[in-house]
């Protein structure tokens, strides 16, 4: 069964850090681009950080640039999102998705269907 499972969310104070994990089962992530998404204003899905399937280049939304870092560990079949200097506006449910052989920038464009999609992990930034 093809599956993505997110973890690592929680409650953190402004300025704090969290590391999210996206673990794949039933398939190898090596040839897949992976993206982290959240629900933005108006509950529209937005791409946060994405990593390509080809050469591990990354793409970050302007709102998280310099604060969030996406990376992958193929040996663990896992993609991470390191989130630093968190702000209240980062509060959201975070999801990971995978597409076969995409670039990072294209991966971050929200679309209706993915090869694999997780159930999400909640991140709350509040004092």
PDB file of C-alpha atoms in Angstrom:
ATOM      1  CA  UNK A   1       0.000   0.000   0.000  1.00  0.00           C
ATOM      2  CA  UNK A   2       1.423   3.362  -1.079  1.00  0.00           C
ATOM      3  CA  UNK A   3       1.406   5.663   1.907  1.00  0.00           C
ATOM      4  CA  UNK A   4       2.943   8.837   3.341  1.00  0.00           C
ATOM      5  CA  UNK A   5       2.838   9.496   7.075  1.00  0.00           C
ATOM      6  CA  UNK A   6       3.687  12.868   8.594  1.00  0.00           C
ATOM      7  CA  UNK A   7       4.836  13.431  12.161  1.00  0.00           C
ATOM      8  CA  UNK A   8       6.614  16.000  14.290  1.00  0.00           C
ATOM      9  CA  UNK A   9       3.946  18.646  14.626  1.00  0.00           C
ATOM     10  CA  UNK A  10       3.019  20.253  17.914  1.00  0.00           C
ATOM     11  CA  UNK A  11       2.659  23.442  19.896  1.00  0.00           C
ATOM     12  CA  UNK A  12       5.630  25.798  19.903  1.00  0.00           C
ATOM     13  CA  UNK A  13       6.216  29.397  20.963  1.00  0.00           C
ATOM     14  CA  UNK A  14       7.011  32.085  18.390  1.00  0.00           C
ATOM     15  CA  UNK A  15      10.682  31.903  17.476  1.00  0.00           C
ATOM     16  CA  UNK A  16      10.824  28.199  18.224  1.00  0.00           C
ATOM     17  CA  UNK A  17      11.653  25.253  15.962  1.00  0.00           C
ATOM     18  CA  UNK A  18      10.093  21.992  14.844  1.00  0.00           C
ATOM     19  CA  UNK A  19      11.187  19.235  12.489  1.00  0.00           C
ATOM     20  CA  UNK A  20       8.509  17.466  10.503  1.00  0.00           C
ATOM     21  CA  UNK A  21       9.036  14.015   9.002  1.00  0.00           C
ATOM     22  CA  UNK A  22       7.331  12.437   6.004  1.00  0.00           C
ATOM     23  CA  UNK A  23       7.906   8.684   5.872  1.00  0.00           C
ATOM     24  CA  UNK A  24       6.998   6.683   2.776  1.00  0.00           C
ATOM     25  CA  UNK A  25       5.878   3.068   2.766  1.00  0.00           C
ATOM     26  CA  UNK A  26       4.984   0.820  -0.142  1.00  0.00           C
ATOM     27  CA  UNK A  27       7.280   2.676  -2.550  1.00  0.00           C
ATOM     28  CA  UNK A  28      10.728   4.280  -2.725  1.00  0.00           C
ATOM     29  CA  UNK A  29      10.960   8.081  -2.554  1.00  0.00           C
ATOM     30  CA  UNK A  30      14.210   8.208  -4.532  1.00  0.00           C
ATOM     31  CA  UNK A  31      12.558   8.994  -7.889  1.00  0.00           C
ATOM     32  CA  UNK A  32       9.828  11.194  -6.456  1.00  0.00           C
ATOM     33  CA  UNK A  33       9.657  14.902  -5.853  1.00  0.00           C
ATOM     34  CA  UNK A  34       8.228  15.630  -2.429  1.00  0.00           C
ATOM     35  CA  UNK A  35       6.534  18.744  -1.194  1.00  0.00           C
ATOM     36  CA  UNK A  36       5.245  20.111   2.076  1.00  0.00           C
ATOM     37  CA  UNK A  37       1.933  21.946   1.879  1.00  0.00           C
ATOM     38  CA  UNK A  38      -0.285  23.808   4.303  1.00  0.00           C
ATOM     39  CA  UNK A  39      -3.622  25.563   4.255  1.00  0.00           C
ATOM     40  CA  UNK A  40      -3.084  29.267   3.823  1.00  0.00           C
ATOM     41  CA  UNK A  41      -5.459  32.237   4.004  1.00  0.00           C
ATOM     42  CA  UNK A  42      -8.906  31.317   2.792  1.00  0.00           C
ATOM     43  CA  UNK A  43      -8.054  27.648   3.426  1.00  0.00           C
ATOM     44  CA  UNK A  44      -6.312  27.429   0.083  1.00  0.00           C
ATOM     45  CA  UNK A  45      -3.546  24.856  -0.110  1.00  0.00           C
ATOM     46  CA  UNK A  46      -0.118  26.387  -0.584  1.00  0.00           C
ATOM     47  CA  UNK A  47       3.240  24.824  -1.341  1.00  0.00           C
ATOM     48  CA  UNK A  48       5.709  25.558   1.446  1.00  0.00           C
ATOM     49  CA  UNK A  49       8.922  23.730   0.580  1.00  0.00           C
ATOM     50  CA  UNK A  50       9.636  21.163  -2.105  1.00  0.00           C
ATOM     51  CA  UNK A  51      12.529  18.977  -3.224  1.00  0.00           C
ATOM     52  CA  UNK A  52      13.038  17.650  -6.718  1.00  0.00           C
ATOM     53  CA  UNK A  53      13.289  14.047  -7.794  1.00  0.00           C
ATOM     54  CA  UNK A  54      16.202  14.696 -10.137  1.00  0.00           C
ATOM     55  CA  UNK A  55      19.005  16.406  -8.255  1.00  0.00           C
ATOM     56  CA  UNK A  56      17.557  17.319  -4.843  1.00  0.00           C
ATOM     57  CA  UNK A  57      17.246  20.979  -5.720  1.00  0.00           C
ATOM     58  CA  UNK A  58      14.790  22.729  -3.440  1.00  0.00           C
ATOM     59  CA  UNK A  59      12.197  25.439  -3.677  1.00  0.00           C
ATOM     60  CA  UNK A  60      10.768  27.470  -0.817  1.00  0.00           C
ATOM     61  CA  UNK A  61       7.811  29.804  -0.749  1.00  0.00           C
ATOM     62  CA  UNK A  62       8.733  33.437  -0.071  1.00  0.00           C
ATOM     63  CA  UNK A  63       6.892  33.310   3.243  1.00  0.00           C
ATOM     64  CA  UNK A  64       9.270  30.653   4.625  1.00  0.00           C
ATOM     65  CA  UNK A  65      12.488  31.391   2.771  1.00  0.00           C
ATOM     66  CA  UNK A  66      15.445  31.497   5.125  1.00  0.00           C
ATOM     67  CA  UNK A  67      13.461  29.846   7.927  1.00  0.00           C
ATOM     68  CA  UNK A  68      12.402  26.430   6.557  1.00  0.00           C
ATOM     69  CA  UNK A  69      14.671  23.781   5.037  1.00  0.00           C
ATOM     70  CA  UNK A  70      13.548  20.645   3.238  1.00  0.00           C
ATOM     71  CA  UNK A  71      15.831  17.614   2.950  1.00  0.00           C
ATOM     72  CA  UNK A  72      15.630  13.924   2.228  1.00  0.00           C
ATOM     73  CA  UNK A  73      17.248  10.760   3.598  1.00  0.00           C
ATOM     74  CA  UNK A  74      16.829   8.050   0.979  1.00  0.00           C
ATOM     75  CA  UNK A  75      18.170   5.367   3.295  1.00  0.00           C
ATOM     76  CA  UNK A  76      15.274   6.087   5.669  1.00  0.00           C
ATOM     77  CA  UNK A  77      12.789   6.734   2.839  1.00  0.00           C
ATOM     78  CA  UNK A  78      11.998  10.008   4.580  1.00  0.00           C
ATOM     79  CA  UNK A  79      11.766  13.699   3.779  1.00  0.00           C
ATOM     80  CA  UNK A  80      12.150  16.303   6.520  1.00  0.00           C
ATOM     81  CA  UNK A  81      11.056  19.886   6.985  1.00  0.00           C
ATOM     82  CA  UNK A  82      13.163  21.817   9.468  1.00  0.00           C
ATOM     83  CA  UNK A  83      11.207  24.858  10.589  1.00  0.00           C
ATOM     84  CA  UNK A  84      13.045  27.590  12.482  1.00  0.00           C
ATOM     85  CA  UNK A  85      11.983  30.996  13.780  1.00  0.00           C
ATOM     86  CA  UNK A  86       8.353  29.952  13.642  1.00  0.00           C
ATOM     87  CA  UNK A  87       5.689  32.636  13.510  1.00  0.00           C
ATOM     88  CA  UNK A  88       2.003  32.535  14.493  1.00  0.00           C
ATOM     89  CA  UNK A  89       1.086  32.741  10.806  1.00  0.00           C
ATOM     90  CA  UNK A  90       2.832  29.380  10.276  1.00  0.00           C
ATOM     91  CA  UNK A  91       0.050  27.737  12.269  1.00  0.00           C
ATOM     92  CA  UNK A  92      -1.657  25.166  10.063  1.00  0.00           C
ATOM     93  CA  UNK A  93      -2.046  21.490   9.238  1.00  0.00           C
ATOM     94  CA  UNK A  94       1.017  20.430   7.240  1.00  0.00           C
ATOM     95  CA  UNK A  95       0.818  17.722   4.585  1.00  0.00           C
ATOM     96  CA  UNK A  96       3.397  16.008   2.407  1.00  0.00           C
ATOM     97  CA  UNK A  97       2.797  14.836  -1.116  1.00  0.00           C
ATOM     98  CA  UNK A  98       4.841  13.013  -3.761  1.00  0.00           C
ATOM     99  CA  UNK A  99       4.951  13.104  -7.549  1.00  0.00           C
ATOM    100  CA  UNK A 100       7.080  10.959  -9.824  1.00  0.00           C
ATOM    101  CA  UNK A 101       9.955  12.871 -11.471  1.00  0.00           C
ATOM    102  CA  UNK A 102       9.034  16.521 -10.912  1.00  0.00           C
ATOM    103  CA  UNK A 103      11.144  19.600 -10.364  1.00  0.00           C
ATOM    104  CA  UNK A 104      10.981  21.286  -6.988  1.00  0.00           C
ATOM    105  CA  UNK A 105       9.258  24.441  -8.254  1.00  0.00           C
ATOM    106  CA  UNK A 106       6.637  22.481 -10.163  1.00  0.00           C
ATOM    107  CA  UNK A 107       6.097  20.256  -7.152  1.00  0.00           C
ATOM    108  CA  UNK A 108       5.150  23.275  -5.036  1.00  0.00           C
ATOM    109  CA  UNK A 109       2.302  24.257  -7.341  1.00  0.00           C
ATOM    110  CA  UNK A 110      -0.815  22.857  -5.632  1.00  0.00           C
ATOM    111  CA  UNK A 111      -2.750  20.399  -7.763  1.00  0.00           C
ATOM    112  CA  UNK A 112      -5.687  18.079  -7.337  1.00  0.00           C
ATOM    113  CA  UNK A 113      -3.936  14.735  -7.479  1.00  0.00           C
ATOM    114  CA  UNK A 114      -0.697  13.274  -6.215  1.00  0.00           C
ATOM    115  CA  UNK A 115       0.955   9.870  -6.486  1.00  0.00           C
ATOM    116  CA  UNK A 116       0.914   9.793  -2.684  1.00  0.00           C
ATOM    117  CA  UNK A 117      -0.512  12.144  -0.044  1.00  0.00           C
ATOM    118  CA  UNK A 118      -0.389  12.086   3.739  1.00  0.00           C
ATOM    119  CA  UNK A 119      -2.990  12.809   6.406  1.00  0.00           C
ATOM    120  CA  UNK A 120      -1.200  15.771   7.918  1.00  0.00           C
ATOM    121  CA  UNK A 121       0.334  16.922  11.166  1.00  0.00           C
ATOM    122  CA  UNK A 122      -0.796  20.007  13.077  1.00  0.00           C
ATOM    123  CA  UNK A 123       1.636  22.842  13.791  1.00  0.00           C
ATOM    124  CA  UNK A 124       0.516  25.530  16.228  1.00  0.00           C
ATOM    125  CA  UNK A 125       2.676  28.562  16.955  1.00  0.00           C
ATOM    126  CA  UNK A 126       1.405  30.465  19.947  1.00  0.00           C
ATOM    127  CA  UNK A 127       2.614  32.020  23.175  1.00  0.00           C
TER     128      UNK A 127
END
